[in-house]
mmCIF file with all atom_site columns, C-alpha atoms and ligand atoms in Angstrom:
data_model
loop_
_atom_site.group_PDB
_atom_site.id
_atom_site.type_symbol
_atom_site.label_atom_id
_atom_site.label_alt_id
_atom_site.label_comp_id
_atom_site.label_asym_id
_atom_site.label_entity_id
_atom_site.label_seq_id
_atom_site.pdbx_PDB_ins_code
_atom_site.Cartn_x
_atom_site.Cartn_y
_atom_site.Cartn_z
_atom_site.occupancy
_atom_site.B_iso_or_equiv
_atom_site.pdbx_formal_charge
_atom_site.auth_seq_id
_atom_site.auth_comp_id
_atom_site.auth_asym_id
_atom_site.auth_atom_id
_atom_site.pdbx_PDB_model_num
ATOM   1   C CA  . MET A 1 1   ? -6.046  -43.370 -10.136 1.00 92.00 ? 1   MET A CA  1
ATOM   2   C CA  . LEU A 1 2   ? -3.889  -46.297 -9.130  1.00 97.00 ? 2   LEU A CA  1
ATOM   3   C CA  . THR A 1 3   ? -1.871  -48.211 -11.714 1.00 97.00 ? 3   THR A CA  1
ATOM   4   C CA  . VAL A 1 4   ? -2.637  -51.919 -12.126 1.00 98.00 ? 4   VAL A CA  1
ATOM   5   C CA  . HIS A 1 5   ? 0.045   -54.587 -12.696 1.00 97.00 ? 5   HIS A CA  1
ATOM   6   C CA  . PRO A 1 6   ? -0.639  -58.315 -13.022 1.00 98.00 ? 6   PRO A CA  1
ATOM   7   C CA  . PHE A 1 7   ? 1.260   -60.062 -10.228 1.00 98.00 ? 7   PHE A CA  1
ATOM   8   C CA  . SER A 1 8   ? 3.895   -62.686 -11.002 1.00 98.00 ? 8   SER A CA  1
ATOM   9   C CA  . VAL A 1 9   ? 6.810   -64.397 -9.250  1.00 97.00 ? 9   VAL A CA  1
ATOM   10  C CA  . ASP A 1 10  ? 9.239   -61.710 -10.507 1.00 97.00 ? 10  ASP A CA  1
ATOM   11  C CA  . LEU A 1 11  ? 7.322   -59.139 -8.448  1.00 97.00 ? 11  LEU A CA  1
ATOM   12  C CA  . LEU A 1 12  ? 7.827   -60.910 -5.093  1.00 97.00 ? 12  LEU A CA  1
ATOM   13  C CA  . PRO A 1 13  ? 10.600  -58.426 -4.099  1.00 97.00 ? 13  PRO A CA  1
ATOM   14  C CA  . GLU A 1 14  ? 8.101   -55.584 -4.614  1.00 96.00 ? 14  GLU A CA  1
ATOM   15  C CA  . VAL A 1 15  ? 5.834   -56.985 -1.891  1.00 98.00 ? 15  VAL A CA  1
ATOM   16  C CA  . ALA A 1 16  ? 8.514   -58.208 0.549   1.00 97.00 ? 16  ALA A CA  1
ATOM   17  C CA  . ASP A 1 17  ? 7.767   -55.289 2.909   1.00 97.00 ? 17  ASP A CA  1
ATOM   18  C CA  . PHE A 1 18  ? 4.019   -55.162 2.325   1.00 98.00 ? 18  PHE A CA  1
ATOM   19  C CA  . HIS A 1 19  ? 2.245   -54.504 5.629   1.00 98.00 ? 19  HIS A CA  1
ATOM   20  C CA  . CYS A 1 20  ? -1.494  -54.007 6.158   1.00 98.00 ? 20  CYS A CA  1
ATOM   21  C CA  . GLY A 1 21  ? -1.819  -54.375 9.950   1.00 98.00 ? 21  GLY A CA  1
ATOM   22  C CA  . ASN A 1 22  ? -0.622  -56.318 12.974  1.00 98.00 ? 22  ASN A CA  1
ATOM   23  C CA  . GLU A 1 23  ? -3.653  -58.435 13.821  1.00 98.00 ? 23  GLU A CA  1
ATOM   24  C CA  . VAL A 1 24  ? -3.497  -62.160 13.027  1.00 96.00 ? 24  VAL A CA  1
ATOM   25  C CA  . TRP A 1 25  ? -6.008  -61.695 10.191  1.00 96.00 ? 25  TRP A CA  1
ATOM   26  C CA  . ASP A 1 26  ? -4.038  -58.765 8.719   1.00 97.00 ? 26  ASP A CA  1
ATOM   27  C CA  . VAL A 1 27  ? -0.790  -60.743 8.754   1.00 98.00 ? 27  VAL A CA  1
ATOM   28  C CA  . GLU A 1 28  ? -2.551  -63.709 7.149   1.00 96.00 ? 28  GLU A CA  1
ATOM   29  C CA  . VAL A 1 29  ? -3.548  -61.451 4.249   1.00 97.00 ? 29  VAL A CA  1
ATOM   30  C CA  . SER A 1 30  ? -0.103  -59.837 3.824   1.00 98.00 ? 30  SER A CA  1
ATOM   31  C CA  . ASP A 1 31  ? 1.599   -63.256 4.087   1.00 98.00 ? 31  ASP A CA  1
ATOM   32  C CA  . TRP A 1 32  ? -0.594  -64.477 1.216   1.00 98.00 ? 32  TRP A CA  1
ATOM   33  C CA  . ILE A 1 33  ? 0.890   -62.051 -1.328  1.00 98.00 ? 33  ILE A CA  1
ATOM   34  C CA  . LYS A 1 34  ? 4.452   -62.904 -0.146  1.00 98.00 ? 34  LYS A CA  1
ATOM   35  C CA  . GLY A 1 35  ? 3.952   -66.666 -0.110  1.00 98.00 ? 35  GLY A CA  1
ATOM   36  C CA  . PRO A 1 36  ? 6.102   -68.976 -2.270  1.00 97.00 ? 36  PRO A CA  1
ATOM   37  C CA  . LEU A 1 37  ? 4.661   -71.121 -5.042  1.00 97.00 ? 37  LEU A CA  1
ATOM   38  C CA  . GLY A 1 38  ? 3.492   -74.320 -3.329  1.00 96.00 ? 38  GLY A CA  1
ATOM   39  C CA  . GLY A 1 39  ? 2.972   -72.581 0.021   1.00 95.00 ? 39  GLY A CA  1
ATOM   40  C CA  . ARG A 1 40  ? -0.294  -73.166 1.862   1.00 93.00 ? 40  ARG A CA  1
ATOM   41  C CA  . ASN A 1 41  ? -1.292  -69.492 2.123   1.00 95.00 ? 41  ASN A CA  1
ATOM   42  C CA  . SER A 1 42  ? 0.097   -68.088 -1.104  1.00 98.00 ? 42  SER A CA  1
ATOM   43  C CA  . ALA A 1 43  ? -1.093  -65.972 -4.028  1.00 98.00 ? 43  ALA A CA  1
ATOM   44  C CA  . LEU A 1 44  ? 1.291   -67.793 -6.383  1.00 98.00 ? 44  LEU A CA  1
ATOM   45  C CA  . THR A 1 45  ? -0.156  -71.160 -5.331  1.00 98.00 ? 45  THR A CA  1
ATOM   46  C CA  . ASP A 1 46  ? -3.704  -69.904 -5.883  1.00 98.00 ? 46  ASP A CA  1
ATOM   47  C CA  . MET A 1 47  ? -2.703  -68.517 -9.304  1.00 98.00 ? 47  MET A CA  1
ATOM   48  C CA  . ASP A 1 48  ? -1.391  -71.956 -10.219 1.00 98.00 ? 48  ASP A CA  1
ATOM   49  C CA  . ARG A 1 49  ? -4.561  -73.906 -9.388  1.00 97.00 ? 49  ARG A CA  1
ATOM   50  C CA  . ARG A 1 50  ? -6.123  -75.887 -12.222 1.00 96.00 ? 50  ARG A CA  1
ATOM   51  C CA  . LYS A 1 51  ? -9.662  -75.126 -11.067 1.00 95.00 ? 51  LYS A CA  1
ATOM   52  C CA  . HIS A 1 52  ? -10.579 -71.456 -10.571 1.00 96.00 ? 52  HIS A CA  1
ATOM   53  C CA  . PRO A 1 53  ? -7.007  -70.082 -10.709 1.00 97.00 ? 53  PRO A CA  1
ATOM   54  C CA  . ALA A 1 54  ? -6.672  -66.645 -9.091  1.00 98.00 ? 54  ALA A CA  1
ATOM   55  C CA  . GLU A 1 55  ? -5.798  -63.507 -11.003 1.00 98.00 ? 55  GLU A CA  1
ATOM   56  C CA  . VAL A 1 56  ? -3.779  -61.174 -8.786  1.00 98.00 ? 56  VAL A CA  1
ATOM   57  C CA  . TRP A 1 57  ? -2.851  -57.513 -9.267  1.00 98.00 ? 57  TRP A CA  1
ATOM   58  C CA  . LEU A 1 58  ? -0.583  -55.003 -7.587  1.00 98.00 ? 58  LEU A CA  1
ATOM   59  C CA  . HIS A 1 59  ? -1.875  -51.433 -7.436  1.00 98.00 ? 59  HIS A CA  1
ATOM   60  C CA  . GLY A 1 60  ? 0.651   -48.603 -7.472  1.00 97.00 ? 60  GLY A CA  1
ATOM   61  C CA  . ASP A 1 61  ? 0.622   -44.864 -6.903  1.00 95.00 ? 61  ASP A CA  1
ATOM   62  C CA  . ASP A 1 62  ? 2.209   -42.163 -9.095  1.00 93.00 ? 62  ASP A CA  1
ATOM   63  C CA  . ASP A 1 63  ? 5.524   -42.524 -7.239  1.00 92.00 ? 63  ASP A CA  1
ATOM   64  C CA  . GLY A 1 64  ? 5.736   -46.221 -8.125  1.00 91.00 ? 64  GLY A CA  1
ATOM   65  C CA  . ASN A 1 65  ? 4.932   -47.479 -4.618  1.00 94.00 ? 65  ASN A CA  1
ATOM   66  C CA  . VAL A 1 66  ? 2.865   -50.638 -4.263  1.00 97.00 ? 66  VAL A CA  1
ATOM   67  C CA  . VAL A 1 67  ? -0.070  -49.377 -2.211  1.00 98.00 ? 67  VAL A CA  1
ATOM   68  C CA  . ALA A 1 68  ? -2.386  -52.379 -2.483  1.00 98.00 ? 68  ALA A CA  1
ATOM   69  C CA  . PHE A 1 69  ? -3.054  -55.748 -4.021  1.00 98.00 ? 69  PHE A CA  1
ATOM   70  C CA  . SER A 1 70  ? -6.249  -57.409 -5.126  1.00 98.00 ? 70  SER A CA  1
ATOM   71  C CA  . SER A 1 71  ? -7.359  -60.695 -6.630  1.00 98.00 ? 71  SER A CA  1
ATOM   72  C CA  . LEU A 1 72  ? -10.225 -62.526 -8.279  1.00 98.00 ? 72  LEU A CA  1
ATOM   73  C CA  . ALA A 1 73  ? -10.930 -66.199 -8.750  1.00 98.00 ? 73  ALA A CA  1
ATOM   74  C CA  . GLY A 1 74  ? -14.028 -68.287 -9.288  1.00 97.00 ? 74  GLY A CA  1
ATOM   75  C CA  . ALA A 1 75  ? -15.969 -70.401 -6.848  1.00 97.00 ? 75  ALA A CA  1
ATOM   76  C CA  . THR A 1 76  ? -18.752 -72.923 -7.012  1.00 95.00 ? 76  THR A CA  1
ATOM   77  C CA  . TRP A 1 77  ? -21.219 -72.284 -4.227  1.00 94.00 ? 77  TRP A CA  1
ATOM   78  C CA  . LYS A 1 78  ? -24.137 -74.622 -3.711  1.00 88.00 ? 78  LYS A CA  1
ATOM   79  C CA  . LYS A 1 79  ? -26.768 -71.862 -3.782  1.00 87.00 ? 79  LYS A CA  1
ATOM   80  C CA  . TYR A 1 80  ? -25.724 -70.826 -7.328  1.00 91.00 ? 80  TYR A CA  1
ATOM   81  C CA  . ASP A 1 81  ? -26.061 -73.051 -10.389 1.00 90.00 ? 81  ASP A CA  1
ATOM   82  C CA  . ARG A 1 82  ? -22.981 -71.489 -12.053 1.00 94.00 ? 82  ARG A CA  1
ATOM   83  C CA  . PRO A 1 83  ? -19.608 -70.261 -10.724 1.00 96.00 ? 83  PRO A CA  1
ATOM   84  C CA  . ILE A 1 84  ? -19.472 -66.859 -9.054  1.00 97.00 ? 84  ILE A CA  1
ATOM   85  C CA  . SER A 1 85  ? -16.479 -64.533 -8.773  1.00 98.00 ? 85  SER A CA  1
ATOM   86  C CA  . LEU A 1 86  ? -14.536 -64.746 -5.529  1.00 98.00 ? 86  LEU A CA  1
ATOM   87  C CA  . ILE A 1 87  ? -12.124 -62.241 -4.002  1.00 98.00 ? 87  ILE A CA  1
ATOM   88  C CA  . PRO A 1 88  ? -9.437  -64.468 -2.421  1.00 98.00 ? 88  PRO A CA  1
ATOM   89  C CA  . ASN A 1 89  ? -7.664  -61.536 -0.758  1.00 98.00 ? 89  ASN A CA  1
ATOM   90  C CA  . VAL A 1 90  ? -7.439  -57.761 -0.972  1.00 98.00 ? 90  VAL A CA  1
ATOM   91  C CA  . ALA A 1 91  ? -5.414  -55.321 1.117   1.00 98.00 ? 91  ALA A CA  1
ATOM   92  C CA  . VAL A 1 92  ? -4.255  -51.731 1.212   1.00 98.00 ? 92  VAL A CA  1
ATOM   93  C CA  . ALA A 1 93  ? -0.858  -51.052 2.809   1.00 98.00 ? 93  ALA A CA  1
ATOM   94  C CA  . THR A 1 94  ? -1.079  -49.430 6.254   1.00 98.00 ? 94  THR A CA  1
ATOM   95  C CA  . PRO A 1 95  ? 0.270   -45.973 5.315   1.00 95.00 ? 95  PRO A CA  1
ATOM   96  C CA  . HIS A 1 96  ? -2.297  -45.721 2.525   1.00 96.00 ? 96  HIS A CA  1
ATOM   97  C CA  . GLN A 1 97  ? -5.430  -46.953 4.315   1.00 96.00 ? 97  GLN A CA  1
ATOM   98  C CA  . GLY A 1 98  ? -8.402  -44.607 4.702   1.00 95.00 ? 98  GLY A CA  1
ATOM   99  C CA  . LYS A 1 99  ? -7.732  -42.725 1.453   1.00 94.00 ? 99  LYS A CA  1
ATOM   100 C CA  . GLY A 1 100 ? -10.425 -44.374 -0.658  1.00 96.00 ? 100 GLY A CA  1
ATOM   101 C CA  . TYR A 1 101 ? -8.110  -46.804 -2.449  1.00 97.00 ? 101 TYR A CA  1
ATOM   102 C CA  . PHE A 1 102 ? -10.161 -49.831 -1.451  1.00 97.00 ? 102 PHE A CA  1
ATOM   103 C CA  . SER A 1 103 ? -13.271 -48.271 -2.988  1.00 97.00 ? 103 SER A CA  1
ATOM   104 C CA  . GLU A 1 104 ? -11.375 -47.687 -6.234  1.00 97.00 ? 104 GLU A CA  1
ATOM   105 C CA  . ILE A 1 105 ? -10.068 -51.268 -6.221  1.00 98.00 ? 105 ILE A CA  1
ATOM   106 C CA  . LEU A 1 106 ? -13.514 -52.726 -5.538  1.00 98.00 ? 106 LEU A CA  1
ATOM   107 C CA  . LYS A 1 107 ? -14.862 -50.920 -8.632  1.00 98.00 ? 107 LYS A CA  1
ATOM   108 C CA  . PHE A 1 108 ? -11.999 -52.428 -10.658 1.00 98.00 ? 108 PHE A CA  1
ATOM   109 C CA  . LEU A 1 109 ? -12.775 -55.924 -9.332  1.00 98.00 ? 109 LEU A CA  1
ATOM   110 C CA  . PHE A 1 110 ? -16.524 -55.560 -9.976  1.00 98.00 ? 110 PHE A CA  1
ATOM   111 C CA  . THR A 1 111 ? -15.870 -54.460 -13.576 1.00 97.00 ? 111 THR A CA  1
ATOM   112 C CA  . ARG A 1 112 ? -13.571 -57.444 -14.139 1.00 97.00 ? 112 ARG A CA  1
ATOM   113 C CA  . ALA A 1 113 ? -16.103 -59.772 -12.542 1.00 97.00 ? 113 ALA A CA  1
ATOM   114 C CA  . ARG A 1 114 ? -19.004 -58.444 -14.652 1.00 96.00 ? 114 ARG A CA  1
ATOM   115 C CA  . ASN A 1 115 ? -16.995 -58.974 -17.832 1.00 95.00 ? 115 ASN A CA  1
ATOM   116 C CA  . ASP A 1 116 ? -16.367 -62.637 -17.065 1.00 93.00 ? 116 ASP A CA  1
ATOM   117 C CA  . GLU A 1 117 ? -18.999 -64.479 -19.062 1.00 91.00 ? 117 GLU A CA  1
ATOM   118 C CA  . ASP A 1 118 ? -18.280 -67.812 -17.372 1.00 91.00 ? 118 ASP A CA  1
ATOM   119 C CA  . ARG A 1 119 ? -19.429 -66.484 -14.014 1.00 95.00 ? 119 ARG A CA  1
ATOM   120 C CA  . ILE A 1 120 ? -22.715 -65.076 -12.802 1.00 95.00 ? 120 ILE A CA  1
ATOM   121 C CA  . ASN A 1 121 ? -22.904 -61.486 -11.551 1.00 95.00 ? 121 ASN A CA  1
ATOM   122 C CA  . ALA A 1 122 ? -22.168 -62.167 -7.913  1.00 97.00 ? 122 ALA A CA  1
ATOM   123 C CA  . VAL A 1 123 ? -18.982 -61.650 -5.933  1.00 98.00 ? 123 VAL A CA  1
ATOM   124 C CA  . GLY A 1 124 ? -18.174 -63.611 -2.812  1.00 98.00 ? 124 GLY A CA  1
ATOM   125 C CA  . LEU A 1 125 ? -15.414 -63.615 -0.235  1.00 98.00 ? 125 LEU A CA  1
ATOM   126 C CA  . TYR A 1 126 ? -14.446 -64.982 3.171   1.00 98.00 ? 126 TYR A CA  1
ATOM   127 C CA  . VAL A 1 127 ? -13.459 -62.807 6.116   1.00 98.00 ? 127 VAL A CA  1
ATOM   128 C CA  . HIS A 1 128 ? -11.778 -63.800 9.366   1.00 97.00 ? 128 HIS A CA  1
ATOM   129 C CA  . PRO A 1 129 ? -14.569 -63.722 12.002  1.00 97.00 ? 129 PRO A CA  1
ATOM   130 C CA  . GLN A 1 130 ? -12.617 -61.288 14.193  1.00 96.00 ? 130 GLN A CA  1
ATOM   131 C CA  . ASN A 1 131 ? -11.950 -58.856 11.342  1.00 96.00 ? 131 ASN A CA  1
ATOM   132 C CA  . VAL A 1 132 ? -14.992 -56.800 12.308  1.00 96.00 ? 132 VAL A CA  1
ATOM   133 C CA  . ASN A 1 133 ? -13.763 -53.709 10.472  1.00 95.00 ? 133 ASN A CA  1
ATOM   134 C CA  . ALA A 1 134 ? -13.603 -55.548 7.172   1.00 97.00 ? 134 ALA A CA  1
ATOM   135 C CA  . ILE A 1 135 ? -17.009 -57.180 7.770   1.00 98.00 ? 135 ILE A CA  1
ATOM   136 C CA  . SER A 1 136 ? -18.643 -53.814 8.457   1.00 98.00 ? 136 SER A CA  1
ATOM   137 C CA  . LEU A 1 137 ? -16.788 -52.212 5.535   1.00 97.00 ? 137 LEU A CA  1
ATOM   138 C CA  . TYR A 1 138 ? -17.997 -54.948 3.188   1.00 98.00 ? 138 TYR A CA  1
ATOM   139 C CA  . GLU A 1 139 ? -21.554 -54.481 4.481   1.00 98.00 ? 139 GLU A CA  1
ATOM   140 C CA  . HIS A 1 140 ? -21.176 -50.764 3.759   1.00 98.00 ? 140 HIS A CA  1
ATOM   141 C CA  . LYS A 1 141 ? -20.285 -51.790 0.183   1.00 97.00 ? 141 LYS A CA  1
ATOM   142 C CA  . GLY A 1 142 ? -23.420 -53.937 -0.207  1.00 98.00 ? 142 GLY A CA  1
ATOM   143 C CA  . PHE A 1 143 ? -22.147 -57.383 0.776   1.00 98.00 ? 143 PHE A CA  1
ATOM   144 C CA  . HIS A 1 144 ? -24.265 -59.500 3.109   1.00 97.00 ? 144 HIS A CA  1
ATOM   145 C CA  . LYS A 1 145 ? -23.367 -62.443 5.307   1.00 97.00 ? 145 LYS A CA  1
ATOM   146 C CA  . THR A 1 146 ? -24.735 -65.540 3.619   1.00 96.00 ? 146 THR A CA  1
ATOM   147 C CA  . GLY A 1 147 ? -24.916 -67.467 6.894   1.00 95.00 ? 147 GLY A CA  1
ATOM   148 C CA  . ASP A 1 148 ? -22.369 -70.001 5.647   1.00 96.00 ? 148 ASP A CA  1
ATOM   149 C CA  . THR A 1 149 ? -18.801 -70.355 6.881   1.00 96.00 ? 149 THR A CA  1
ATOM   150 C CA  . TRP A 1 150 ? -15.661 -72.090 5.714   1.00 95.00 ? 150 TRP A CA  1
ATOM   151 C CA  . LYS A 1 151 ? -13.618 -73.864 8.385   1.00 96.00 ? 151 LYS A CA  1
ATOM   152 C CA  . ASP A 1 152 ? -9.851  -73.974 8.040   1.00 93.00 ? 152 ASP A CA  1
ATOM   153 C CA  . LYS A 1 153 ? -9.127  -77.497 9.277   1.00 91.00 ? 153 LYS A CA  1
ATOM   154 C CA  . GLU A 1 154 ? -5.565  -76.636 10.373  1.00 89.00 ? 154 GLU A CA  1
ATOM   155 C CA  . THR A 1 155 ? -6.412  -73.593 12.487  1.00 91.00 ? 155 THR A CA  1
ATOM   156 C CA  . GLY A 1 156 ? -10.064 -74.284 13.290  1.00 94.00 ? 156 GLY A CA  1
ATOM   157 C CA  . VAL A 1 157 ? -10.998 -70.707 12.261  1.00 96.00 ? 157 VAL A CA  1
ATOM   158 C CA  . LYS A 1 158 ? -14.480 -70.443 10.720  1.00 97.00 ? 158 LYS A CA  1
ATOM   159 C CA  . TYR A 1 159 ? -14.369 -67.722 8.064   1.00 97.00 ? 159 TYR A CA  1
ATOM   160 C CA  . VAL A 1 160 ? -17.528 -65.681 7.448   1.00 98.00 ? 160 VAL A CA  1
ATOM   161 C CA  . GLN A 1 161 ? -18.905 -66.042 3.928   1.00 97.00 ? 161 GLN A CA  1
ATOM   162 C CA  . MET A 1 162 ? -20.190 -62.809 2.332   1.00 98.00 ? 162 MET A CA  1
ATOM   163 C CA  . ALA A 1 163 ? -21.605 -62.039 -1.107  1.00 97.00 ? 163 ALA A CA  1
ATOM   164 C CA  . VAL A 1 164 ? -23.003 -59.226 -3.231  1.00 97.00 ? 164 VAL A CA  1
ATOM   165 C CA  . HIS A 1 165 ? -24.859 -59.143 -6.539  1.00 96.00 ? 165 HIS A CA  1
ATOM   166 C CA  . ILE A 1 166 ? -23.161 -56.811 -9.002  1.00 95.00 ? 166 ILE A CA  1
HETATM 167 C C1  . COA B 2 .   ? -9.980  -53.366 4.624   1.00 79.87 ? 1   COA B C1  1
HETATM 168 C C2  . COA B 2 .   ? -9.074  -52.438 3.772   1.00 79.87 ? 1   COA B C2  1
HETATM 169 C C3  . COA B 2 .   ? -8.775  -53.142 2.438   1.00 79.87 ? 1   COA B C3  1
HETATM 170 C C4  . COA B 2 .   ? -9.799  -51.102 3.517   1.00 79.87 ? 1   COA B C4  1
HETATM 171 O O1  . COA B 2 .   ? -8.977  -50.274 2.677   1.00 79.87 ? 1   COA B O1  1
HETATM 172 P P1  . COA B 2 .   ? -8.990  -48.675 2.693   1.00 79.87 ? 1   COA B P1  1
HETATM 173 O O2  . COA B 2 .   ? -8.274  -48.186 1.480   1.00 79.87 ? 1   COA B O2  1
HETATM 174 O O3  . COA B 2 .   ? -8.522  -48.207 4.018   1.00 79.87 ? 1   COA B O3  1
HETATM 175 O O4  . COA B 2 .   ? -10.557 -48.353 2.540   1.00 79.87 ? 1   COA B O4  1
HETATM 176 P P2  . COA B 2 .   ? -11.192 -47.016 1.917   1.00 79.87 ? 1   COA B P2  1
HETATM 177 O O5  . COA B 2 .   ? -10.460 -45.808 2.425   1.00 79.87 ? 1   COA B O5  1
HETATM 178 O O6  . COA B 2 .   ? -11.280 -47.151 0.418   1.00 79.87 ? 1   COA B O6  1
HETATM 179 O O7  . COA B 2 .   ? -12.657 -47.071 2.529   1.00 79.87 ? 1   COA B O7  1
HETATM 180 C C5  . COA B 2 .   ? -13.630 -47.869 1.956   1.00 79.87 ? 1   COA B C5  1
HETATM 181 C C6  . COA B 2 .   ? -15.030 -47.463 2.384   1.00 79.87 ? 1   COA B C6  1
HETATM 182 O O8  . COA B 2 .   ? -15.371 -48.176 3.573   1.00 79.87 ? 1   COA B O8  1
HETATM 183 C C7  . COA B 2 .   ? -15.754 -47.260 4.594   1.00 79.87 ? 1   COA B C7  1
HETATM 184 N N1  . COA B 2 .   ? -15.295 -47.831 5.857   1.00 79.87 ? 1   COA B N1  1
HETATM 185 C C8  . COA B 2 .   ? -14.044 -47.854 6.362   1.00 79.87 ? 1   COA B C8  1
HETATM 186 N N2  . COA B 2 .   ? -14.021 -48.521 7.527   1.00 79.87 ? 1   COA B N2  1
HETATM 187 C C9  . COA B 2 .   ? -15.295 -48.916 7.751   1.00 79.87 ? 1   COA B C9  1
HETATM 188 C C10 . COA B 2 .   ? -15.910 -49.633 8.802   1.00 79.87 ? 1   COA B C10 1
HETATM 189 N N3  . COA B 2 .   ? -15.225 -50.098 9.870   1.00 79.87 ? 1   COA B N3  1
HETATM 190 N N4  . COA B 2 .   ? -17.254 -49.861 8.709   1.00 79.87 ? 1   COA B N4  1
HETATM 191 C C11 . COA B 2 .   ? -17.966 -49.419 7.649   1.00 79.87 ? 1   COA B C11 1
HETATM 192 N N5  . COA B 2 .   ? -17.425 -48.722 6.633   1.00 79.87 ? 1   COA B N5  1
HETATM 193 C C12 . COA B 2 .   ? -16.104 -48.480 6.691   1.00 79.87 ? 1   COA B C12 1
HETATM 194 C C13 . COA B 2 .   ? -15.089 -45.957 4.221   1.00 79.87 ? 1   COA B C13 1
HETATM 195 O O9  . COA B 2 .   ? -15.794 -44.882 4.804   1.00 79.87 ? 1   COA B O9  1
HETATM 196 C C14 . COA B 2 .   ? -15.220 -45.989 2.705   1.00 79.87 ? 1   COA B C14 1
HETATM 197 O O10 . COA B 2 .   ? -16.549 -45.692 2.343   1.00 79.87 ? 1   COA B O10 1
HETATM 198 P P3  . COA B 2 .   ? -16.944 -44.777 1.044   1.00 79.87 ? 1   COA B P3  1
HETATM 199 O O11 . COA B 2 .   ? -16.398 -45.496 -0.179  1.00 79.87 ? 1   COA B O11 1
HETATM 200 O O12 . COA B 2 .   ? -18.435 -44.751 1.087   1.00 79.87 ? 1   COA B O12 1
HETATM 201 O O13 . COA B 2 .   ? -16.300 -43.454 1.271   1.00 79.87 ? 1   COA B O13 1
HETATM 202 C C15 . COA B 2 .   ? -7.753  -52.135 4.531   1.00 79.87 ? 1   COA B C15 1
HETATM 203 O O14 . COA B 2 .   ? -8.060  -51.562 5.775   1.00 79.87 ? 1   COA B O14 1
HETATM 204 C C16 . COA B 2 .   ? -6.872  -53.348 4.729   1.00 79.87 ? 1   COA B C16 1
HETATM 205 O O15 . COA B 2 .   ? -6.082  -53.687 3.869   1.00 79.87 ? 1   COA B O15 1
HETATM 206 N N6  . COA B 2 .   ? -6.974  -54.035 5.909   1.00 79.87 ? 1   COA B N6  1
HETATM 207 C C17 . COA B 2 .   ? -6.159  -55.200 6.213   1.00 79.87 ? 1   COA B C17 1
HETATM 208 C C18 . COA B 2 .   ? -6.442  -56.424 5.334   1.00 79.87 ? 1   COA B C18 1
HETATM 209 C C19 . COA B 2 .   ? -7.910  -56.777 5.294   1.00 79.87 ? 1   COA B C19 1
HETATM 210 O O16 . COA B 2 .   ? -8.632  -56.732 6.282   1.00 79.87 ? 1   COA B O16 1
HETATM 211 N N7  . COA B 2 .   ? -8.387  -57.146 4.079   1.00 79.87 ? 1   COA B N7  1
HETATM 212 C C20 . COA B 2 .   ? -9.805  -57.494 3.859   1.00 79.87 ? 1   COA B C20 1
HETATM 213 C C21 . COA B 2 .   ? -10.120 -58.875 4.219   1.00 79.87 ? 1   COA B C21 1
HETATM 214 S S1  . COA B 2 .   ? -9.680  -60.005 2.924   1.00 79.87 ? 1   COA B S1  1
#
């Protein structure tokens, strides 16, 4: 079992070397956890939002290494009459991928999401369209593509929207 620590600015040094892959979409995810408060792609910025602030956690192994991070926020999607839970970002560090940690973390996130009475029992997320491994992994875990996308106006990338009922 991984340990779970709420993320905060004091823990930035713990994630300074966090690496989850070399592709553009992997680096975007690892940059998010390292980002400064006020940064455009930053966990601390998303935790500080007035509407749907993100909760972010570091997951550690028995030796005290940070092996992963995860997060949950809320989102208002037009097809739902109440907010759903949203996973802003989740990643397992490269040396620890393929060991089942993501599956453990997803169970943790689903439990947290189910216990949030302000949100309906659905979890959504956005994946970079070229991150085919993550898309197929999420489908393996029951998520489906909703058919909607979210376009990042600065980069032009259209992220694939996925959701699952929990
Ligand atoms: C995506 C990521 C989080 C997966 O973490 P992981 O710890 O390696 O995943 P796990 O070992 O727990 O495997 C999860 C499950 O998906 C399955 N799986 C793995 N790759 C798969 C693929 N390409 N297609 C379908 N299923 C896949 C595994 O068999 C496992 O299934 P099981 O629970 O039935 O045994 C990790 O590779 C990562 O951090 N990647 C970079 C960042 C990223 O893409 N984040 C997600 C987008 S926000």
